[in-house]
Amino acid sequence: MAHIEINHDACTRCEVCLSVCPFGAMEMVNGNVMVNDQCRLCRICIDNCPVEAISMVESELEQSVNKEEYKGFTVIAEVENGVLHPVTLELIGKSNELCDSTSVIVVGYNLEDIVSQLCQYKVDKILVSDQKEAEYFDSQLYTYLIGNWIEYLKPSTVLVGATRMGRSLGPRLAARFETGLTADCTILDVRENGDLIQIRPAFGGNVMAQIVTLNHRPQFATVRPKMFSTPEKSYEGSEIERRKYPISDVSVFFDKVEPIPSVKDLSEAKRLVVLGLGAQNPVVIGLATQLADRIGASLAYTRPMIEKGYSDVHGQIGLSGRAVQPELMITIGVSGAIQFVTGIGQSERIIAINSDANAPIFGVSHVGIVGRAEDILPELLKQGGIL
Ligand SMILES: Cc1cc2nc3c(=O)[nH]c(=O)nc-3n(C[C@H](O)[C@H](O)[C@H](O)COP(=O)(O)OP(=O)(O)OC[C@H]3O[C@@H](n4cnc5c(N)ncnc54)[C@H](O)[C@@H]3O)c2cc1C
Ligand code: SF4
Ligand code: SF4
C-alpha cells in the first residue's frame, strides 16, 4: 500500500499542502506537517508543494500467488427460472475481446437448454454443475459450487453480471479466494501481463477510477447489464465438462421460490424517450408522451426528474439508475452529465434535443437538434422523418 511521506528537513512550513488537500488529510502537529488517515492518495499536495518536500512511497507487496498459473477469463452464467440472463452473453463477448480463452461456469438444474445456447457462442469450455439442490439461487450454495470450479480452473479473471444474483455472489467468491473485486465496472481492458484494468466511475462520477488487482488472482469484476454488446453467434465447438459436487457441508437449501412479479425493466426497452429538467413544461411532457406512443417507446427520466416525482426509481437512467442499450433513444432537455451518460453507452442511435448548443449530450448523440423542445417536438410529430 502506498503512503504520503513528508521530508521535514526540506519543508518550509508554508502550509500550502494544508490548504490544497481536498480531504483535510494534512495537519500541523507540533510544528510539523503530518498526514492523517483521511488521505486518499490523490497526489494534489505533491503537485503543489513549492519545495518538493512531499512524495508518494510505494511499499513492496508480497505477491500472494504465482500469476502465471492463472490463465484465461471465466464468465459466471446467470440462469433464472430456466432463462439465461443476457448479461452472460455480453460478458462472453467482452471476454473474447480481451483474451484468447473464455470459459463459462453454469450451475443450476435442468441446464441442457442453457448449455446448448452457450454452445452457440465462442466459448472454449463450459463447466456445468446440473443438480437438483442448485435449482434456486442460494448465495452460500452457489459460492461453494462455483468456487470449486474456479479452484479447479484457475482463471486469471472472473466476470460476473452486476445483477441481484451477481452482486450477492461476486463478493462472496472474491472473499473465498482472498482477492479483489471491482463492482459495477463500465470499461474493462487488460495489460500484457494479464492484469485486468477495471474502470468505473468514482467520487460521485466525477472521476473514472482505474482499479488493478496487482498481487492476487483471480481478479473479480462485476459489470452491469447492457454495458457491453451481445456478441454474434459463432459456433466453434465448446468442450463441456460436468460435475456434481457433494453438498453435505452446505446448510441452506431452498425447496421452492415464489417469483416476485417483475417490474417492466427499462434496460430491456428497444426505444426510449428520456426527459430531463429541460422538459418539465407540461406541454413538452404531453408532446413527449405522444411521441413515445407514436414510436412505441417507453418514457424514462434523468435523476433530478425522479427526485421531482415524475416517476419512481425504476424510470431512472444513469449511474445510480438503469443502464440501457436501446435501438433508439430520444433525449429531451437532458444536459448529458457524466452520471447520466454512463448509463447509455451502448445505445445504437441517440437523438438529442436541447436548447443549448454546447450541452454535453451532443458529444454522445448521433443526431443533435438545437432548439426548444416545445418548438421541435411538434415538428417531429408532424414529420416523423428522422425516426
Ligand atoms: C453520485 C451521483 C449519481 C448520479 N446519478 C445520476 C443518474 O443515475 N442519472 C442522472 O440522470 N443523473 C444522475 N446524477 C445527477 C447528474 O449529475 C446531473 O445532475 C443530472 O443528470 C442532470 O439532469 P438533467 O440533464 O435532467 O438536468 P440539467 O443538467 O439541468 O439539464 C437540463 C438541460 O435541459 C436543457 N433545456 C432547458 N430548457 C430546454 C428547452 N425548453 N428545450 C430543450 N432543452 C432545454 C438545458 O440546456 C440543459 O442542458 C447523479 C449525480 C451524482 C452526484
Ligand atoms: S495525497 Fe491528496 S489526500 Fe493525501 S494528503 Fe495529499 S492532497 Fe491530501
Ligand atoms: S507545501 Fe511543502 S513546504 Fe509547504 S508545508 Fe506542505 S510540505 Fe511543507
CSV table of C-alpha atoms and ligand atoms in Angstrom, one decimal:
chain,number,residue,atom,x,y,z
A,1,MET,CA,0.0,0.0,0.0
A,2,ALA,CA,1.4,3.4,-0.9
A,3,HIS,CA,1.5,6.3,1.5
A,4,ILE,CA,2.5,10.0,1.6
A,5,GLU,CA,5.8,11.0,3.2
A,6,ILE,CA,6.9,14.5,4.2
A,7,ASN,CA,10.6,15.4,4.2
A,8,HIS,CA,10.5,17.6,7.3
A,9,ASP,CA,14.1,18.9,6.7
A,10,ALA,CA,13.1,20.3,3.3
A,11,CYS,CA,9.6,21.5,4.4
A,12,THR,CA,9.4,25.3,4.9
A,13,ARG,CA,6.1,25.1,6.9
A,14,CYS,CA,4.3,27.2,4.2
A,15,GLU,CA,1.1,25.3,4.8
A,16,VAL,CA,0.2,25.2,1.1
A,17,CYS,CA,-0.4,21.5,1.3
A,18,LEU,CA,-2.9,22.0,4.2
A,19,SER,CA,-4.9,24.4,2.1
A,20,VAL,CA,-5.0,22.4,-1.1
A,21,CYS,CA,-5.7,18.9,0.3
A,22,PRO,CA,-9.4,18.3,-0.6
A,23,PHE,CA,-9.8,15.7,2.2
A,24,GLY,CA,-8.4,17.6,5.2
A,25,ALA,CA,-5.7,15.0,5.4
A,26,MET,CA,-2.8,17.3,6.1
A,27,GLU,CA,-2.4,18.9,9.6
A,28,MET,CA,0.2,20.7,11.6
A,29,VAL,CA,1.3,18.7,14.6
A,30,ASN,CA,3.9,20.2,16.9
A,31,GLY,CA,5.2,22.4,14.1
A,32,ASN,CA,5.5,19.5,11.6
A,33,VAL,CA,3.2,18.7,8.7
A,34,MET,CA,1.6,15.3,9.2
A,35,VAL,CA,-0.7,13.2,7.1
A,36,ASN,CA,-3.8,11.7,8.8
A,37,ASP,CA,-5.9,8.7,7.9
A,38,GLN,CA,-8.2,10.8,5.6
A,39,CYS,CA,-5.6,10.7,2.9
A,40,ARG,CA,-6.9,9.3,-0.4
A,41,LEU,CA,-3.5,9.4,-2.2
A,42,CYS,CA,-4.8,11.9,-4.8
A,43,ARG,CA,-1.3,13.5,-5.1
A,44,ILE,CA,-2.6,17.1,-5.1
A,45,CYS,CA,-0.3,18.1,-2.3
A,46,ILE,CA,2.7,16.6,-4.1
A,47,ASP,CA,2.0,18.7,-7.2
A,48,ASN,CA,1.5,21.9,-5.1
A,49,CYS,CA,4.4,21.7,-2.6
A,50,PRO,CA,6.8,24.6,-3.7
A,51,VAL,CA,9.9,22.8,-2.4
A,52,GLU,CA,9.1,19.2,-3.4
A,53,ALA,CA,9.0,18.0,0.2
A,54,ILE,CA,6.2,15.6,-0.4
A,55,SER,CA,6.4,12.2,-2.0
A,56,MET,CA,4.4,9.1,-2.5
A,57,VAL,CA,6.1,5.9,-1.3
A,58,GLU,CA,5.0,2.6,-2.8
A,59,SER,CA,5.6,-0.3,-0.4
A,60,GLU,CA,6.6,-3.6,-1.9
A,61,LEU,CA,3.7,-6.0,-1.6
A,62,GLU,CA,4.4,-9.7,-1.4
A,63,GLN,CA,2.9,-11.4,-4.3
A,64,SER,CA,0.4,-13.8,-2.9
A,65,VAL,CA,0.0,-16.1,-5.9
A,66,ASN,CA,2.0,-17.1,-8.9
A,67,LYS,CA,0.1,-15.1,-11.6
A,68,GLU,CA,1.5,-17.4,-14.3
A,69,GLU,CA,-0.7,-20.3,-13.0
A,70,TYR,CA,-3.9,-18.4,-13.7
A,71,LYS,CA,-5.0,-18.2,-17.3
A,72,GLY,CA,-8.0,-17.0,-19.4
A,73,PHE,CA,-11.3,-15.4,-18.5
A,74,THR,CA,-14.3,-17.2,-16.9
A,75,VAL,CA,-17.8,-15.9,-17.1
A,76,ILE,CA,-20.3,-16.9,-14.4
A,77,ALA,CA,-23.6,-17.7,-16.3
A,78,GLU,CA,-26.7,-16.5,-14.7
A,79,VAL,CA,-29.8,-18.6,-15.1
A,80,GLU,CA,-33.2,-17.7,-13.5
A,81,ASN,CA,-36.3,-19.8,-14.0
A,82,GLY,CA,-34.6,-21.7,-16.8
A,83,VAL,CA,-33.7,-18.5,-18.7
A,84,LEU,CA,-30.2,-17.4,-19.5
A,85,HIS,CA,-29.7,-13.7,-18.4
A,86,PRO,CA,-28.5,-11.6,-21.4
A,87,VAL,CA,-25.6,-10.2,-19.3
A,88,THR,CA,-23.9,-13.6,-19.6
A,89,LEU,CA,-23.6,-13.3,-23.4
A,90,GLU,CA,-22.5,-9.7,-23.0
A,91,LEU,CA,-19.7,-10.8,-20.7
A,92,ILE,CA,-18.7,-13.6,-23.1
A,93,GLY,CA,-18.4,-11.1,-25.9
A,94,LYS,CA,-16.2,-8.8,-23.8
A,95,SER,CA,-14.1,-11.7,-22.6
A,96,ASN,CA,-13.4,-12.8,-26.1
A,97,GLU,CA,-12.3,-9.3,-27.0
A,98,LEU,CA,-9.8,-9.3,-24.1
A,99,CYS,CA,-8.3,-12.8,-24.1
A,100,ASP,CA,-7.8,-16.0,-26.2
A,101,SER,CA,-9.6,-18.4,-23.9
A,102,THR,CA,-13.1,-17.9,-22.4
A,103,SER,CA,-14.8,-20.5,-20.2
A,104,VAL,CA,-18.2,-20.3,-18.7
A,105,ILE,CA,-19.4,-21.8,-15.4
A,106,VAL,CA,-23.0,-22.6,-15.1
A,107,VAL,CA,-24.8,-24.1,-12.1
A,108,GLY,CA,-28.5,-24.8,-11.7
A,109,TYR,CA,-30.9,-27.6,-12.6
A,110,ASN,CA,-32.1,-28.9,-15.9
A,111,LEU,CA,-29.5,-27.0,-17.8
A,112,GLU,CA,-29.4,-28.8,-21.1
A,113,ASP,CA,-31.1,-25.9,-23.0
A,114,ILE,CA,-28.8,-23.4,-21.4
A,115,VAL,CA,-25.7,-25.4,-22.3
A,116,SER,CA,-27.0,-25.6,-25.9
A,117,GLN,CA,-27.5,-21.8,-26.0
A,118,LEU,CA,-24.0,-21.2,-24.7
A,119,CYS,CA,-22.5,-23.6,-27.3
A,120,GLN,CA,-23.7,-21.2,-30.0
A,121,TYR,CA,-21.1,-18.6,-28.9
A,122,LYS,CA,-17.3,-18.6,-28.9
A,123,VAL,CA,-16.7,-20.4,-25.6
A,124,ASP,CA,-13.8,-22.8,-25.2
A,125,LYS,CA,-15.0,-24.6,-22.1
A,126,ILE,CA,-18.4,-24.9,-20.4
A,127,LEU,CA,-18.3,-26.2,-16.8
A,128,VAL,CA,-21.6,-27.5,-15.7
A,129,SER,CA,-23.0,-28.4,-12.3
A,130,ASP,CA,-26.5,-29.6,-13.0
A,131,GLN,CA,-28.0,-30.7,-9.7
A,132,LYS,CA,-31.4,-30.6,-8.1
A,133,GLU,CA,-30.1,-28.7,-5.0
A,134,ALA,CA,-29.0,-25.8,-7.2
A,135,GLU,CA,-32.4,-25.3,-8.8
A,136,TYR,CA,-32.8,-22.0,-7.0
A,137,PHE,CA,-30.1,-19.4,-6.3
A,138,ASP,CA,-28.7,-19.5,-2.8
A,139,SER,CA,-25.6,-17.5,-2.3
A,140,GLN,CA,-23.9,-20.0,0.1
A,141,LEU,CA,-24.5,-23.0,-2.2
A,142,TYR,CA,-23.6,-21.2,-5.4
A,143,THR,CA,-20.4,-19.8,-3.9
A,144,TYR,CA,-19.5,-23.3,-2.9
A,145,LEU,CA,-20.2,-24.9,-6.3
A,146,ILE,CA,-18.8,-22.1,-8.5
A,147,GLY,CA,-15.8,-21.7,-6.1
A,148,ASN,CA,-15.0,-25.4,-6.6
A,149,TRP,CA,-14.9,-24.9,-10.4
A,150,ILE,CA,-12.8,-21.7,-10.1
A,151,GLU,CA,-10.3,-23.6,-7.9
A,152,TYR,CA,-10.1,-26.3,-10.5
A,153,LEU,CA,-9.9,-24.0,-13.5
A,154,LYS,CA,-7.6,-21.2,-12.1
A,155,PRO,CA,-8.8,-18.4,-14.4
A,156,SER,CA,-6.9,-15.1,-14.4
A,157,THR,CA,-10.2,-13.2,-14.4
A,158,VAL,CA,-13.8,-13.9,-13.4
A,159,LEU,CA,-16.6,-11.8,-14.8
A,160,VAL,CA,-19.9,-11.7,-13.0
A,161,GLY,CA,-23.1,-9.8,-14.0
A,162,ALA,CA,-23.9,-6.9,-11.6
A,163,THR,CA,-27.4,-8.3,-11.2
A,164,ARG,CA,-29.1,-9.2,-7.9
A,165,MET,CA,-27.6,-12.6,-8.1
A,166,GLY,CA,-24.1,-11.4,-9.2
A,167,ARG,CA,-23.9,-8.7,-6.6
A,168,SER,CA,-24.6,-11.3,-3.9
A,169,LEU,CA,-22.3,-13.9,-5.4
A,170,GLY,CA,-19.3,-11.9,-6.6
A,171,PRO,CA,-18.1,-10.6,-3.2
A,172,ARG,CA,-18.5,-14.0,-1.6
A,173,LEU,CA,-16.4,-15.7,-4.3
A,174,ALA,CA,-13.8,-12.9,-4.1
A,175,ALA,CA,-13.7,-13.4,-0.3
A,176,ARG,CA,-13.3,-17.1,-0.7
A,177,PHE,CA,-10.2,-16.6,-2.9
A,178,GLU,CA,-9.0,-13.7,-0.7
A,179,THR,CA,-8.7,-11.5,-3.7
A,180,GLY,CA,-10.0,-8.2,-5.1
A,181,LEU,CA,-13.3,-7.4,-6.7
A,182,THR,CA,-14.3,-4.3,-8.5
A,183,ALA,CA,-18.1,-3.7,-8.6
A,184,ASP,CA,-20.0,-2.2,-11.5
A,185,CYS,CA,-17.2,-1.8,-14.0
A,186,THR,CA,-18.1,0.3,-17.0
A,187,ILE,CA,-14.9,-0.3,-19.1
A,188,LEU,CA,-12.6,-3.3,-19.0
A,189,ASP,CA,-9.1,-3.7,-20.5
A,190,VAL,CA,-6.2,-5.9,-19.9
A,191,ARG,CA,-2.4,-5.4,-19.7
A,192,GLU,CA,0.0,-7.8,-21.4
A,193,ASN,CA,0.8,-9.4,-18.0
A,194,GLY,CA,-2.9,-10.3,-17.6
A,195,ASP,CA,-3.7,-7.5,-15.0
A,196,LEU,CA,-7.3,-6.5,-15.6
A,197,ILE,CA,-7.8,-2.8,-15.8
A,198,GLN,CA,-11.2,-2.2,-14.2
A,199,ILE,CA,-12.6,1.2,-14.9
A,200,ARG,CA,-15.6,2.6,-13.1
A,201,PRO,CA,-17.0,6.0,-12.0
A,202,ALA,CA,-15.9,7.1,-8.6
A,203,PHE,CA,-16.4,10.1,-6.2
A,204,GLY,CA,-19.9,10.5,-7.5
A,205,GLY,CA,-19.0,10.0,-11.1
A,206,ASN,CA,-16.5,12.9,-11.1
A,207,VAL,CA,-13.6,10.7,-11.9
A,208,MET,CA,-13.2,7.4,-13.8
A,209,ALA,CA,-11.1,5.2,-11.4
A,210,GLN,CA,-8.8,2.6,-12.8
A,211,ILE,CA,-8.5,-0.3,-10.5
A,212,VAL,CA,-6.0,-3.1,-10.8
A,213,THR,CA,-5.6,-6.3,-8.7
A,214,LEU,CA,-1.8,-6.4,-8.7
A,215,ASN,CA,-0.9,-9.2,-6.4
A,216,HIS,CA,-3.8,-11.6,-6.3
A,217,ARG,CA,-5.6,-14.0,-8.6
A,218,PRO,CA,-8.3,-14.5,-9.8
A,219,GLN,CA,-9.4,-10.9,-10.5
A,220,PHE,CA,-13.1,-10.5,-10.0
A,221,ALA,CA,-15.2,-7.8,-11.7
A,222,THR,CA,-18.9,-7.3,-11.8
A,223,VAL,CA,-20.5,-5.5,-14.8
A,224,ARG,CA,-24.0,-4.1,-15.1
A,225,PRO,CA,-26.2,-5.5,-17.9
A,226,LYS,CA,-26.1,-3.5,-21.2
A,227,MET,CA,-22.6,-2.1,-20.6
A,228,PHE,CA,-21.3,-4.3,-23.4
A,229,SER,CA,-22.9,-5.6,-26.7
A,230,THR,CA,-24.2,-9.1,-27.2
A,231,PRO,CA,-21.7,-11.0,-29.5
A,232,GLU,CA,-22.6,-12.6,-32.8
A,233,LYS,CA,-23.3,-16.3,-32.6
A,234,SER,CA,-20.2,-18.2,-33.8
A,235,TYR,CA,-20.2,-21.9,-33.1
A,236,GLU,CA,-16.6,-23.1,-32.8
A,237,GLY,CA,-17.1,-26.2,-30.6
A,238,SER,CA,-17.1,-25.9,-26.9
A,239,GLU,CA,-15.6,-28.5,-24.6
A,240,ILE,CA,-18.2,-29.4,-21.9
A,241,GLU,CA,-17.2,-30.7,-18.5
A,242,ARG,CA,-19.9,-31.8,-16.0
A,243,ARG,CA,-19.6,-32.4,-12.3
A,244,LYS,CA,-21.9,-32.7,-9.3
A,245,TYR,CA,-20.3,-31.6,-6.1
A,246,PRO,CA,-21.3,-33.2,-2.8
A,247,ILE,CA,-23.2,-30.6,-0.9
A,248,SER,CA,-23.4,-32.1,2.6
A,249,ASP,CA,-21.3,-29.2,4.0
A,250,VAL,CA,-23.7,-26.5,2.8
A,251,SER,CA,-26.5,-25.9,5.3
A,252,VAL,CA,-29.1,-23.8,3.5
A,253,PHE,CA,-31.4,-25.0,0.7
A,254,PHE,CA,-34.5,-23.6,-1.0
A,255,ASP,CA,-37.3,-26.1,-1.8
A,256,LYS,CA,-39.4,-23.6,-3.7
A,257,VAL,CA,-39.1,-20.0,-4.6
A,258,GLU,CA,-42.1,-17.8,-5.5
A,259,PRO,CA,-41.1,-15.5,-8.3
A,260,ILE,CA,-41.6,-11.8,-7.5
A,261,PRO,CA,-43.8,-10.1,-10.1
A,262,SER,CA,-41.3,-8.4,-12.3
A,263,VAL,CA,-41.4,-4.6,-12.9
A,264,LYS,CA,-41.1,-3.7,-16.6
A,265,ASP,CA,-37.4,-3.1,-16.9
A,266,LEU,CA,-36.1,-0.1,-18.8
A,267,SER,CA,-33.0,-1.9,-19.7
A,268,GLU,CA,-35.0,-4.3,-22.0
A,269,ALA,CA,-36.7,-1.4,-23.8
A,270,LYS,CA,-35.9,-1.1,-27.6
A,271,ARG,CA,-37.0,2.5,-27.8
A,272,LEU,CA,-36.8,5.2,-25.1
A,273,VAL,CA,-37.9,8.8,-24.8
A,274,VAL,CA,-35.9,10.4,-22.0
A,275,LEU,CA,-37.0,13.5,-20.2
A,276,GLY,CA,-34.6,15.8,-18.4
A,277,LEU,CA,-35.1,19.0,-16.4
A,278,GLY,CA,-35.4,21.0,-19.7
A,279,ALA,CA,-38.6,19.0,-20.4
A,280,GLN,CA,-40.6,20.0,-17.3
A,281,ASN,CA,-43.1,22.1,-19.1
A,282,PRO,CA,-46.5,20.2,-19.1
A,283,VAL,CA,-46.8,21.0,-22.9
A,284,VAL,CA,-43.4,19.3,-23.5
A,285,ILE,CA,-44.3,16.3,-21.4
A,286,GLY,CA,-47.6,15.9,-23.3
A,287,LEU,CA,-45.8,16.1,-26.7
A,288,ALA,CA,-43.1,13.7,-25.5
A,289,THR,CA,-45.7,11.2,-24.3
A,290,GLN,CA,-47.4,11.5,-27.7
A,291,LEU,CA,-44.1,10.9,-29.4
A,292,ALA,CA,-43.3,7.9,-27.2
A,293,ASP,CA,-46.8,6.4,-28.0
A,294,ARG,CA,-46.3,7.1,-31.7
A,295,ILE,CA,-42.9,5.2,-31.9
A,296,GLY,CA,-43.7,2.5,-29.3
A,297,ALA,CA,-41.1,3.9,-26.8
A,298,SER,CA,-41.1,3.8,-23.0
A,299,LEU,CA,-40.6,7.0,-21.1
A,300,ALA,CA,-37.5,7.4,-18.9
A,301,TYR,CA,-36.0,10.2,-16.9
A,302,THR,CA,-32.9,11.8,-15.5
A,303,ARG,CA,-32.3,11.6,-11.8
A,304,PRO,CA,-33.4,15.1,-11.0
A,305,MET,CA,-36.7,14.3,-12.7
A,306,ILE,CA,-37.2,11.3,-10.5
A,307,GLU,CA,-36.4,13.5,-7.4
A,308,LYS,CA,-39.1,15.8,-8.6
A,309,GLY,CA,-41.6,12.9,-8.6
A,310,TYR,CA,-42.1,12.4,-12.4
A,311,SER,CA,-41.6,8.7,-12.0
A,312,ASP,CA,-40.4,6.1,-9.4
A,313,VAL,CA,-36.8,4.9,-9.3
A,314,HIS,CA,-37.4,2.2,-12.0
A,315,GLY,CA,-37.7,5.0,-14.5
A,316,GLN,CA,-34.2,6.5,-13.9
A,317,ILE,CA,-31.3,6.1,-16.3
A,318,GLY,CA,-27.7,6.6,-15.3
A,319,LEU,CA,-25.0,5.7,-12.8
A,320,SER,CA,-27.4,5.3,-9.9
A,321,GLY,CA,-30.3,4.1,-12.1
A,322,ARG,CA,-30.6,1.7,-15.0
A,323,ALA,CA,-28.1,1.1,-17.8
A,324,VAL,CA,-29.8,0.9,-21.1
A,325,GLN,CA,-29.0,-0.1,-24.6
A,326,PRO,CA,-32.0,0.7,-26.8
A,327,GLU,CA,-32.0,0.7,-30.6
A,328,LEU,CA,-33.3,4.3,-30.4
A,329,MET,CA,-33.2,6.9,-27.7
A,330,ILE,CA,-34.6,10.4,-27.9
A,331,THR,CA,-33.4,12.7,-25.1
A,332,ILE,CA,-35.4,15.9,-24.4
A,333,GLY,CA,-34.0,18.6,-22.2
A,334,VAL,CA,-31.2,16.3,-20.9
A,335,SER,CA,-27.8,18.0,-20.4
A,336,GLY,CA,-25.7,14.8,-20.7
A,337,ALA,CA,-24.0,14.8,-17.3
A,338,ILE,CA,-21.4,12.1,-16.9
A,339,GLN,CA,-23.6,10.3,-14.4
A,340,PHE,CA,-26.4,10.1,-17.0
A,341,VAL,CA,-24.2,9.2,-19.9
A,342,THR,CA,-22.6,6.3,-18.0
A,343,GLY,CA,-26.0,4.5,-18.4
A,344,ILE,CA,-26.5,4.9,-22.1
A,345,GLY,CA,-23.1,4.0,-23.5
A,346,GLN,CA,-24.2,1.2,-25.9
A,347,SER,CA,-27.4,2.8,-27.3
A,348,GLU,CA,-27.5,2.4,-31.1
A,349,ARG,CA,-29.0,5.7,-32.1
A,350,ILE,CA,-29.3,8.7,-29.8
A,351,ILE,CA,-31.2,11.8,-30.9
A,352,ALA,CA,-30.8,14.7,-28.5
A,353,ILE,CA,-33.0,17.8,-28.3
A,354,ASN,CA,-31.5,20.6,-26.3
A,355,SER,CA,-31.8,24.4,-26.4
A,356,ASP,CA,-28.1,24.8,-25.5
A,357,ALA,CA,-25.8,24.1,-28.5
A,358,ASN,CA,-22.9,23.4,-26.0
A,359,ALA,CA,-24.8,20.8,-23.9
A,360,PRO,CA,-22.5,17.7,-23.4
A,361,ILE,CA,-25.3,15.4,-24.6
A,362,PHE,CA,-24.4,16.5,-28.2
A,363,GLY,CA,-21.0,14.9,-27.6
A,364,VAL,CA,-22.5,11.4,-27.4
A,365,SER,CA,-25.6,11.8,-29.6
A,366,HIS,CA,-25.8,10.6,-33.2
A,367,VAL,CA,-28.2,13.3,-34.2
A,368,GLY,CA,-28.4,16.6,-32.3
A,369,ILE,CA,-31.2,19.1,-32.6
A,370,VAL,CA,-30.6,22.5,-31.1
A,371,GLY,CA,-33.8,24.3,-30.1
A,372,ARG,CA,-36.5,24.5,-27.5
A,373,ALA,CA,-38.4,21.2,-27.1
A,374,GLU,CA,-41.7,22.9,-27.3
A,375,ASP,CA,-40.8,24.1,-30.8
A,376,ILE,CA,-39.0,20.9,-32.0
A,377,LEU,CA,-41.4,18.2,-30.8
A,378,PRO,CA,-44.5,19.4,-32.8
A,379,GLU,CA,-42.3,19.4,-36.0
A,380,LEU,CA,-41.0,15.9,-35.2
A,381,LEU,CA,-44.6,14.7,-34.6
A,382,LYS,CA,-45.7,16.2,-37.9
A,383,GLN,CA,-42.8,14.9,-40.0
A,384,GLY,CA,-41.6,11.8,-38.2
A,385,GLY,CA,-38.8,11.7,-40.8
A,386,ILE,CA,-35.7,11.2,-38.7
A,387,LEU,CA,-37.4,8.5,-36.7
B,1,LIG,C1,-23.5,10.3,-7.2
B,1,LIG,C2,-24.4,10.8,-8.3
B,1,LIG,C3,-25.1,9.9,-9.0
B,1,LIG,C4,-25.9,10.4,-10.0
B,1,LIG,N1,-26.6,9.6,-10.8
B,1,LIG,C5,-27.4,10.0,-11.8
B,1,LIG,C6,-28.1,9.1,-12.6
B,1,LIG,O1,-28.1,7.9,-12.4
B,1,LIG,N2,-28.9,9.6,-13.6
B,1,LIG,C7,-28.9,11.0,-13.9
B,1,LIG,O2,-29.6,11.4,-14.8
B,1,LIG,N3,-28.3,11.9,-13.1
B,1,LIG,C8,-27.5,11.4,-12.1
B,1,LIG,N4,-26.9,12.3,-11.3
B,1,LIG,C9,-27.1,13.7,-11.5
B,1,LIG,C10,-26.3,14.3,-12.6
B,1,LIG,O3,-25.1,14.8,-12.1
B,1,LIG,C11,-27.0,15.5,-13.3
B,1,LIG,O4,-27.3,16.5,-12.3
B,1,LIG,C12,-28.3,15.2,-14.0
B,1,LIG,O5,-28.1,14.1,-14.9
B,1,LIG,C13,-28.8,16.3,-14.8
B,1,LIG,O6,-30.1,16.1,-15.2
B,1,LIG,P1,-30.8,16.9,-16.4
B,1,LIG,O7,-30.0,16.6,-17.6
B,1,LIG,O8,-32.2,16.5,-16.4
B,1,LIG,O9,-30.8,18.4,-15.9
B,1,LIG,P2,-29.8,19.6,-16.3
B,1,LIG,O10,-28.4,19.2,-16.2
B,1,LIG,O11,-30.3,20.8,-15.5
B,1,LIG,O12,-30.1,19.8,-17.9
B,1,LIG,C14,-31.3,20.3,-18.4
B,1,LIG,C15,-31.0,20.6,-19.9
B,1,LIG,O13,-32.2,21.0,-20.5
B,1,LIG,C16,-31.9,22.0,-21.5
B,1,LIG,N5,-33.1,22.8,-21.7
B,1,LIG,C17,-33.6,23.7,-20.9
B,1,LIG,N6,-34.8,24.2,-21.4
B,1,LIG,C18,-35.0,23.5,-22.5
B,1,LIG,C19,-36.0,23.5,-23.5
B,1,LIG,N7,-37.0,24.3,-23.4
B,1,LIG,N8,-35.9,22.7,-24.6
B,1,LIG,C20,-34.8,21.8,-24.7
B,1,LIG,N9,-33.8,21.8,-23.8
B,1,LIG,C21,-33.9,22.6,-22.7
B,1,LIG,C22,-30.7,22.8,-20.9
B,1,LIG,O14,-30.0,23.4,-21.9
B,1,LIG,C23,-30.0,21.7,-20.1
B,1,LIG,O15,-28.9,21.1,-20.9
B,1,LIG,C24,-26.0,11.8,-10.3
B,1,LIG,C25,-25.3,12.7,-9.5
B,1,LIG,C26,-24.4,12.2,-8.5
B,1,LIG,C27,-23.6,13.2,-7.7
B,2,SF4,S1,-2.4,12.9,-1.3
B,2,SF4,FE1,-4.2,14.0,-1.5
B,2,SF4,S2,-5.5,13.3,0.2
B,2,SF4,FE2,-3.4,12.7,0.6
B,2,SF4,S3,-2.6,14.4,1.8
B,2,SF4,FE3,-2.0,14.8,-0.3
B,2,SF4,S4,-3.7,16.1,-1.0
B,2,SF4,FE4,-4.4,15.2,0.8
B,3,SF4,S1,3.5,22.5,0.9
B,3,SF4,FE1,5.5,21.5,1.2
B,3,SF4,S2,6.8,23.1,2.1
B,3,SF4,FE2,4.7,23.8,2.4
B,3,SF4,S3,4.1,22.9,4.4
B,3,SF4,FE3,3.5,21.4,2.9
B,3,SF4,S4,5.2,20.0,2.8
B,3,SF4,FE4,5.9,21.8,3.8
